Structures are given as C-alpha cells and as structure tokens.
Amino acid sequence: MPEPYVPKEAIGHGDGGSAALAIGEAESLERRPGAAPPGAGPPAGPPGKPRSLWSDAWHDLRRNPVFVLSALVIVFLVVIAIWPQLIATGNPYRADLAKAQQGSQPGHPFGFDTQGRDVYTRVVYGARASITVGVCATAGAALLGSLLGGLAGFFGSWSDTLLSRLADIFFGIPVLLGGLVFLSVVTGTTVWPVVGFIVLLGWPQISRIARGSVVTAKQNDYVQAARALGAGNGRMLLRHIAPNAVAPVIVVATIALGTYIALEATLSYLGAGLKPPTVSWGIDISAASTYIRSAPHMLLWPAGALSITVLAFIMLGDAVRDALDPKLR
C-alpha cells in the first residue's frame, strides 16, 4: 500500500507540526487513488504519436529555405514546360532576318538570334525538352536500377554477382564518348533516343544504391520476424523492405535529374543529342557559341536558364538528402 501524501507544511516540530501532519493525513485519505497531490499542477497528457521517417523529413524540409526556394523554381519550370504560352506568346520558329543578332527591344527582352528568332521565346520553350529528358531519364533509371538492385540485394548469390559485373561494364563506358557513338547510330528528332541512352548508362549507379539499401534493410529485426511468421518474399519486399530502402534511391535520383539535364545539353551542344527543329537550350548554346563576342545575349540567356535549372535540382537533392539521412541530424 503506497504511503499517504505528506505536504511540506507538515514537516515541523512541536504541537504545530503534529496538527499540520494530522491535516495532511486527512487530505490524503480524502483524495481519490491516483490523484495528483495539491500544487502538483495538471497531469501530463499522453505522449504524442512518434513521427515516421517521411513525416519527420517533411517537417524539416518545410523549414529549410534551400528546399523551399529550389522547389518554387522547379515548380515554375515544370509549369512553363507544360504551358509555355503562359509567359511567352510568340512562336519559337518565327524568323526575321532583318533583326538577326539584334539586342533587347520592347517586347523582345532577350533580343534575337542569328536567324532573327526571339531568344526569350526560345528560352521558355526550351525548358520543355530539358525537363522532359531529365524527368523521363531519371524515372527510367530509377525504376530499372531499383528493380535490378533490389532483387540482387534481396536474393544474393549468383544474381548479385551477375549484377555487379554487369554494372562494372557500364561504369567503364565514358559518358560523352558513349553518347556520341550511341546517338550517332540511333538517330531521331525526338527526345526518346537521348532518354534511352541516359537510362542505359544511369541505372548502374542507382542499382548499387538500391542493392546496398536492401541488404541493410533485410537484416533488421522486423524483417527477420516477418520471415519467421511465414511471410513470402513478395510481401517482405513490398511491405517491409522497399518502404525502408527507397529513401537513398530518391536522394540519388533527385540529384541525378539535374545532372541528366546538363548531360542532354552537352550532347546537344556537341551535335549528338537533340536535333533541330526541336527547341533546346543545348542547341541554342551551340549555335550561339561562335557569336559570343558580337552577340553575347544569344549565349548568356539559354546558358543562364540551364544553369539555374541544374542548380535548382541539385539544391533540392541536397535538401532531401539532409532530411532523410539520420546521420546528418
């Protein structure tokens, strides 16, 4: 039986202390069992539900100015890539040779290129090809790399060895040289040959990240408990391992998206990527490079748009990595 509550006022000597002690004992008898003593304040509420990794990461991302700024830039780029006519009412193919290489004018803030086309309109419409290549190539590389790397890490044995050797072969291919050779054979005026090449050389990096995450996750106690309870391989992969191994893949894919956009522009600059009449920042940079002294505006605006886009995706990836990596907290 717990001892009755004795208030501090009852601690004393003589008759006064005895009387106060008697009053304290009477108060303790009148209180309900489990009630807090007088002056103890309101009882503490039940502890809150702990946040998951994703909710905790989102809580940190919303307070990260780098993430907010980069996310706003990316949302703006995606919107103008889907609806470029919202901020550019002109035609990116309309040419007026009388205005070739002229600078900024009213209604044409970025000037004109060598064929008299509006540079501002071409910069806005060029976002569509770059964003499409970056998003599609990243999605393809992430899906293929996650599937192969996850299966190899889960089953191990000969499949893991085969994947490792196959990834080493692709890692040994120089990116630019491989792009020049591949895209010179697979020609086309759409973005899909470039997307296919980037996926072909991009999946090994993500597969290694996915493999390592799955190998780490399948050693956790909850996975071993699910296996002991008779869960099948499919259930363990989809319900227990994949949700806890996908975070590193998302981080790497987000950073790689900006790299893929820069790779597309580089290949287009070298003449092996996108081809006219496709509007692309890399194509415009390549056409303007020989006029850098006489008409620098032709090069600076598409190059600036490309740099801002790549920087925004890299900053977003860094912010997501900081939020999802417990070691950086």
GROMACS .gro file of C-alpha atoms in nm:
model
  329
    1MET     CA    1   0.000   0.000   0.000
    2PRO     CA    2   0.152   0.339  -0.101
    3GLU     CA    3   0.237   0.584   0.174
    4PRO     CA    4  -0.006   0.877   0.220
    5TYR     CA    5   0.096   1.213   0.082
    6VAL     CA    6   0.253   1.439   0.342
    7PRO     CA    7   0.258   1.808   0.250
    8LYS     CA    8   0.568   2.011   0.314
    9GLU     CA    9   0.381   2.225   0.567
   10ALA     CA   10   0.352   1.921   0.797
   11ILE     CA   11   0.725   1.893   0.846
   12GLY     CA   12   0.798   2.065   1.173
   13HIS     CA   13   0.833   2.025   1.545
   14GLY     CA   14   0.605   2.066   1.844
   15ASP     CA   15   0.225   2.088   1.853
   16GLY     CA   16   0.202   2.293   1.531
   17GLY     CA   17   0.385   2.026   1.334
   18SER     CA   18   0.167   1.748   1.474
   19ALA     CA   19  -0.153   1.934   1.387
   20ALA     CA   20  -0.033   2.004   1.033
   21LEU     CA   21   0.064   1.637   0.994
   22ALA     CA   22  -0.282   1.528   1.101
   23ILE     CA   23  -0.442   1.766   0.848
   24GLY     CA   24  -0.214   1.630   0.574
   25GLU     CA   25  -0.309   1.272   0.656
   26ALA     CA   26  -0.678   1.363   0.641
   27GLU     CA   27  -0.635   1.527   0.298
   28SER     CA   28  -0.453   1.223   0.167
   29LEU     CA   29  -0.735   0.995   0.277
   30GLU     CA   30  -0.995   1.216   0.106
   31ARG     CA   31  -0.814   1.212  -0.233
   32ARG     CA   32  -0.905   0.951  -0.486
   33PRO     CA   33  -0.639   0.687  -0.555
   34GLY     CA   34  -0.402   0.800  -0.828
   35ALA     CA   35  -0.494   1.170  -0.796
   36ALA     CA   36  -0.213   1.423  -0.801
   37PRO     CA   37  -0.119   1.592  -0.473
   38PRO     CA   38  -0.215   1.956  -0.417
   39GLY     CA   39   0.007   2.202  -0.603
   40ALA     CA   40   0.135   1.939  -0.843
   41GLY     CA   41  -0.027   2.109  -1.147
   42PRO     CA   42  -0.237   1.948  -1.418
   43PRO     CA   43  -0.149   1.591  -1.509
   44ALA     CA   44   0.069   1.540  -1.813
   45GLY     CA   45  -0.116   1.428  -2.126
   46PRO     CA   46  -0.041   1.108  -2.310
   47PRO     CA   47   0.276   1.114  -2.518
   48GLY     CA   48   0.227   1.214  -2.882
   49LYS     CA   49   0.248   0.961  -3.161
   50PRO     CA   50   0.604   0.941  -3.291
   51ARG     CA   51   0.655   1.070  -3.643
   52SER     CA   52   0.771   0.838  -3.918
   53LEU     CA   53   1.082   0.899  -4.125
   54TRP     CA   54   0.881   1.061  -4.405
   55SER     CA   55   0.672   1.287  -4.181
   56ASP     CA   56   0.983   1.389  -3.989
   57ALA     CA   57   1.165   1.464  -4.316
   58TRP     CA   58   0.874   1.670  -4.446
   59HIS     CA   59   0.867   1.859  -4.116
   60ASP     CA   60   1.233   1.953  -4.167
   61LEU     CA   61   1.200   2.028  -4.538
   62ARG     CA   62   0.921   2.281  -4.487
   63ARG     CA   63   1.155   2.482  -4.264
   64ASN     CA   64   1.454   2.460  -4.495
   65PRO     CA   65   1.481   2.777  -4.709
   66VAL     CA   66   1.703   2.596  -4.962
   67PHE     CA   67   1.432   2.337  -5.023
   68VAL     CA   68   1.155   2.597  -5.045
   69LEU     CA   69   1.347   2.814  -5.292
   70SER     CA   70   1.457   2.527  -5.514
   71ALA     CA   71   1.107   2.371  -5.505
   72LEU     CA   72   0.950   2.700  -5.616
   73VAL     CA   73   1.196   2.730  -5.904
   74ILE     CA   74   1.131   2.370  -6.013
   75VAL     CA   75   0.752   2.413  -5.995
   76PHE     CA   76   0.783   2.725  -6.211
   77LEU     CA   77   1.000   2.539  -6.465
   78VAL     CA   78   0.758   2.247  -6.480
   79VAL     CA   79   0.463   2.481  -6.534
   80ILE     CA   80   0.629   2.668  -6.821
   81ALA     CA   81   0.747   2.339  -6.969
   82ILE     CA   82   0.385   2.220  -6.985
   83TRP     CA   83   0.229   2.556  -7.075
   84PRO     CA   84   0.499   2.781  -7.223
   85GLN     CA   85   0.234   3.007  -7.376
   86LEU     CA   86   0.154   3.137  -7.027
   87ILE     CA   87   0.458   3.367  -7.034
   88ALA     CA   88   0.565   3.352  -7.400
   89THR     CA   89   0.307   3.435  -7.664
   90GLY     CA   90   0.544   3.429  -7.961
   91ASN     CA   91   0.642   3.149  -8.197
   92PRO     CA   92   0.988   3.000  -8.129
   93TYR     CA   93   1.029   2.915  -8.502
   94ARG     CA   94   0.931   3.253  -8.644
   95ALA     CA   95   1.236   3.419  -8.802
   96ASP     CA   96   1.300   3.772  -8.924
   97LEU     CA   97   1.646   3.805  -9.080
   98ALA     CA   98   1.622   4.182  -9.064
   99LYS     CA   99   1.651   4.157  -8.682
  100ALA     CA  100   1.930   3.895  -8.674
  101GLN     CA  101   2.163   3.929  -8.371
  102GLN     CA  102   1.991   4.246  -8.251
  103GLY     CA  103   1.981   4.309  -7.879
  104SER     CA  104   1.696   4.377  -7.640
  105GLN     CA  105   1.396   4.562  -7.779
  106PRO     CA  106   1.047   4.644  -7.648
  107GLY     CA  107   0.853   4.318  -7.646
  108HIS     CA  108   1.172   4.118  -7.703
  109PRO     CA  109   1.373   4.148  -7.378
  110PHE     CA  110   1.637   3.886  -7.469
  111GLY     CA  111   1.698   4.004  -7.827
  112PHE     CA  112   1.721   3.790  -8.141
  113ASP     CA  113   1.945   3.507  -8.262
  114THR     CA  114   2.130   3.467  -8.592
  115GLN     CA  115   1.808   3.387  -8.779
  116GLY     CA  116   1.607   3.665  -8.621
  117ARG     CA  117   1.414   3.439  -8.383
  118ASP     CA  118   1.310   3.570  -8.043
  119VAL     CA  119   1.559   3.444  -7.784
  120TYR     CA  120   1.314   3.489  -7.495
  121THR     CA  121   1.052   3.269  -7.662
  122ARG     CA  122   1.309   3.001  -7.744
  123VAL     CA  123   1.443   3.003  -7.387
  124VAL     CA  124   1.093   2.950  -7.249
  125TYR     CA  125   1.006   2.674  -7.498
  126GLY     CA  126   1.349   2.513  -7.447
  127ALA     CA  127   1.251   2.420  -7.092
  128ARG     CA  128   1.010   2.157  -7.226
  129ALA     CA  129   1.277   1.941  -7.390
  130SER     CA  130   1.521   1.968  -7.099
  131ILE     CA  131   1.263   1.894  -6.829
  132THR     CA  132   1.117   1.607  -7.033
  133VAL     CA  133   1.457   1.445  -7.082
  134GLY     CA  134   1.553   1.493  -6.717
  135VAL     CA  135   1.229   1.360  -6.567
  136CYS     CA  136   1.186   1.065  -6.806
  137ALA     CA  137   1.551   0.960  -6.787
  138THR     CA  138   1.551   0.982  -6.407
  139ALA     CA  139   1.227   0.785  -6.378
  140GLY     CA  140   1.354   0.515  -6.614
  141ALA     CA  141   1.694   0.484  -6.449
  142ALA     CA  142   1.540   0.483  -6.101
  143LEU     CA  143   1.284   0.214  -6.184
  144LEU     CA  144   1.529  -0.011  -6.369
  145GLY     CA  145   1.810   0.036  -6.118
  146SER     CA  146   1.584  -0.010  -5.816
  147LEU     CA  147   1.429  -0.327  -5.960
  148LEU     CA  148   1.758  -0.493  -6.053
  149GLY     CA  149   1.949  -0.373  -5.747
  150GLY     CA  150   1.670  -0.460  -5.507
  151LEU     CA  151   1.627  -0.813  -5.640
  152ALA     CA  152   2.002  -0.873  -5.644
  153GLY     CA  153   2.041  -0.746  -5.288
  154PHE     CA  154   1.747  -0.949  -5.160
  155PHE     CA  155   1.825  -1.284  -5.321
  156GLY     CA  156   2.205  -1.250  -5.337
  157SER     CA  157   2.400  -1.548  -5.469
  158TRP     CA  158   2.467  -1.558  -5.845
  159SER     CA  159   2.220  -1.278  -5.926
  160ASP     CA  160   2.415  -1.036  -5.706
  161THR     CA  161   2.743  -1.133  -5.869
  162LEU     CA  162   2.597  -1.102  -6.219
  163LEU     CA  163   2.455  -0.756  -6.147
  164SER     CA  164   2.785  -0.634  -6.001
  165ARG     CA  165   2.984  -0.746  -6.305
  166LEU     CA  166   2.725  -0.600  -6.545
  167ALA     CA  167   2.730  -0.268  -6.362
  168ASP     CA  168   3.110  -0.262  -6.380
  169ILE     CA  169   3.089  -0.294  -6.759
  170PHE     CA  170   2.859   0.008  -6.786
  171PHE     CA  171   3.067   0.208  -6.539
  172GLY     CA  172   3.366   0.159  -6.770
  173ILE     CA  173   3.192   0.332  -7.064
  174PRO     CA  174   3.281   0.705  -7.092
  175VAL     CA  175   2.957   0.900  -7.085
  176LEU     CA  176   3.029   1.155  -7.357
  177LEU     CA  177   3.208   0.909  -7.585
  178GLY     CA  178   2.932   0.654  -7.539
  179GLY     CA  179   2.670   0.919  -7.613
  180LEU     CA  180   2.844   1.027  -7.932
  181VAL     CA  181   2.865   0.667  -8.054
  182PHE     CA  182   2.518   0.557  -7.944
  183LEU     CA  183   2.330   0.863  -8.066
  184SER     CA  184   2.514   0.864  -8.399
  185VAL     CA  185   2.367   0.519  -8.465
  186VAL     CA  186   2.021   0.575  -8.313
  187THR     CA  187   1.911   0.897  -8.476
  188GLY     CA  188   1.585   1.080  -8.434
  189THR     CA  189   1.432   1.424  -8.385
  190THR     CA  190   1.252   1.337  -8.060
  191VAL     CA  191   1.381   1.320  -7.704
  192TRP     CA  192   1.346   0.943  -7.669
  193PRO     CA  193   1.686   0.835  -7.810
  194VAL     CA  194   1.855   1.070  -7.560
  195VAL     CA  195   1.633   0.941  -7.279
  196GLY     CA  196   1.714   0.581  -7.369
  197PHE     CA  197   2.088   0.646  -7.371
  198ILE     CA  198   2.080   0.819  -7.032
  199VAL     CA  199   1.876   0.534  -6.881
  200LEU     CA  200   2.120   0.283  -7.029
  201LEU     CA  201   2.416   0.445  -6.855
  202GLY     CA  202   2.234   0.577  -6.548
  203TRP     CA  203   2.078   0.265  -6.398
  204PRO     CA  204   2.402   0.105  -6.261
  205GLN     CA  205   2.460   0.389  -6.014
  206ILE     CA  206   2.108   0.365  -5.874
  207SER     CA  207   2.119  -0.015  -5.873
  208ARG     CA  208   2.419  -0.012  -5.641
  209ILE     CA  209   2.245   0.230  -5.405
  210ALA     CA  210   1.929   0.017  -5.408
  211ARG     CA  211   2.126  -0.304  -5.355
  212GLY     CA  212   2.308  -0.164  -5.052
  213SER     CA  213   1.985  -0.032  -4.900
  214VAL     CA  214   1.806  -0.366  -4.944
  215VAL     CA  215   2.099  -0.562  -4.799
  216THR     CA  216   2.093  -0.334  -4.492
  217ALA     CA  217   1.714  -0.340  -4.454
  218LYS     CA  218   1.673  -0.717  -4.480
  219GLN     CA  219   1.898  -0.765  -4.175
  220ASN     CA  220   1.663  -0.570  -3.946
  221ASP     CA  221   1.469  -0.749  -3.676
  222TYR     CA  222   1.124  -0.675  -3.819
  223VAL     CA  223   1.220  -0.844  -4.147
  224GLN     CA  224   1.350  -1.149  -3.964
  225ALA     CA  225   1.030  -1.158  -3.759
  226ALA     CA  226   0.817  -1.143  -4.074
  227ARG     CA  227   1.020  -1.426  -4.226
  228ALA     CA  228   0.974  -1.633  -3.909
  229LEU     CA  229   0.599  -1.576  -3.924
  230GLY     CA  230   0.590  -1.722  -4.274
  231ALA     CA  231   0.577  -1.407  -4.490
  232GLY     CA  232   0.664  -1.469  -4.855
  233ASN     CA  233   0.941  -1.299  -5.048
  234GLY     CA  234   0.699  -1.070  -5.231
  235ARG     CA  235   0.535  -0.949  -4.912
  236MET     CA  236   0.866  -0.885  -4.739
  237LEU     CA  237   0.998  -0.691  -5.038
  238LEU     CA  238   0.690  -0.474  -5.089
  239ARG     CA  239   0.569  -0.428  -4.731
  240HIS     CA  240   0.880  -0.433  -4.515
  241ILE     CA  241   1.197  -0.374  -4.718
  242ALA     CA  242   1.106  -0.140  -5.005
  243PRO     CA  243   0.948   0.139  -4.791
  244ASN     CA  244   1.261   0.148  -4.573
  245ALA     CA  245   1.515   0.120  -4.856
  246VAL     CA  246   1.373   0.371  -5.104
  247ALA     CA  247   1.496   0.688  -4.931
  248PRO     CA  248   1.859   0.672  -5.059
  249VAL     CA  249   1.730   0.599  -5.411
  250ILE     CA  250   1.510   0.910  -5.402
  251VAL     CA  251   1.803   1.126  -5.290
  252VAL     CA  252   2.037   0.999  -5.562
  253ALA     CA  253   1.768   1.023  -5.831
  254THR     CA  254   1.683   1.383  -5.737
  255ILE     CA  255   2.045   1.493  -5.765
  256ALA     CA  256   2.094   1.289  -6.084
  257LEU     CA  257   1.799   1.464  -6.250
  258GLY     CA  258   1.992   1.790  -6.268
  259THR     CA  259   2.297   1.603  -6.397
  260TYR     CA  260   2.091   1.440  -6.672
  261ILE     CA  261   1.960   1.778  -6.786
  262ALA     CA  262   2.317   1.905  -6.811
  263LEU     CA  263   2.418   1.587  -6.998
  264GLU     CA  264   2.140   1.639  -7.254
  265ALA     CA  265   2.253   1.997  -7.311
  266THR     CA  266   2.613   1.883  -7.350
  267LEU     CA  267   2.523   1.616  -7.606
  268SER     CA  268   2.303   1.863  -7.795
  269TYR     CA  269   2.587   2.116  -7.792
  270LEU     CA  270   2.816   1.854  -7.948
  271GLY     CA  271   2.556   1.778  -8.213
  272ALA     CA  272   2.476   1.426  -8.089
  273GLY     CA  273   2.176   1.498  -7.869
  274LEU     CA  274   1.855   1.665  -7.972
  275LYS     CA  275   1.832   1.784  -8.331
  276PRO     CA  276   1.650   2.079  -8.489
  277PRO     CA  277   1.367   2.162  -8.520
  278THR     CA  278   1.347   2.064  -8.151
  279VAL     CA  279   1.389   2.372  -7.932
  280SER     CA  280   1.661   2.300  -7.676
  281TRP     CA  281   1.893   2.507  -7.463
  282GLY     CA  282   2.187   2.296  -7.575
  283ILE     CA  283   2.110   2.354  -7.944
  284ASP     CA  284   2.080   2.730  -7.892
  285ILE     CA  285   2.404   2.742  -7.691
  286SER     CA  286   2.583   2.552  -7.968
  287ALA     CA  287   2.450   2.789  -8.237
  288ALA     CA  288   2.544   3.099  -8.034
  289SER     CA  289   2.892   2.990  -7.924
  290THR     CA  290   3.061   3.130  -8.236
  291TYR     CA  291   2.894   3.471  -8.184
  292ILE     CA  292   2.990   3.518  -7.820
  293ARG     CA  293   3.176   3.843  -7.893
  294SER     CA  294   2.938   4.006  -8.139
  295ALA     CA  295   2.609   3.891  -7.980
  296PRO     CA  296   2.669   3.759  -7.625
  297HIS     CA  297   2.298   3.774  -7.538
  298MET     CA  298   2.236   3.475  -7.767
  299LEU     CA  299   2.452   3.257  -7.542
  300LEU     CA  300   2.403   3.406  -7.197
  301TRP     CA  301   2.025   3.365  -7.169
  302PRO     CA  302   1.993   2.994  -7.259
  303ALA     CA  303   2.310   2.916  -7.064
  304GLY     CA  304   2.171   3.102  -6.761
  305ALA     CA  305   1.840   2.916  -6.781
  306LEU     CA  306   2.027   2.584  -6.799
  307SER     CA  307   2.248   2.672  -6.502
  308ILE     CA  308   1.953   2.779  -6.286
  309THR     CA  309   1.763   2.460  -6.368
  310VAL     CA  310   2.054   2.228  -6.289
  311LEU     CA  311   2.136   2.420  -5.969
  312ALA     CA  312   1.773   2.403  -5.852
  313PHE     CA  313   1.757   2.025  -5.885
  314ILE     CA  314   2.095   1.975  -5.718
  315MET     CA  315   1.995   2.200  -5.427
  316LEU     CA  316   1.666   2.011  -5.396
  317GLY     CA  317   1.854   1.681  -5.384
  318ASP     CA  318   2.091   1.810  -5.117
  319ALA     CA  319   1.799   1.929  -4.903
  320VAL     CA  320   1.620   1.595  -4.938
  321ARG     CA  321   1.940   1.409  -4.850
  322ASP     CA  322   1.986   1.616  -4.534
  323ALA     CA  323   1.626   1.549  -4.430
  324LEU     CA  324   1.627   1.174  -4.497
  325ASP     CA  325   1.972   1.089  -4.364
  326PRO     CA  326   1.954   1.038  -3.984
  327LYS     CA  327   2.332   1.074  -3.956
  328LEU     CA  328   2.307   1.439  -4.062
  329ARG     CA  329   2.052   1.535  -3.795
   0.00000   0.00000   0.00000
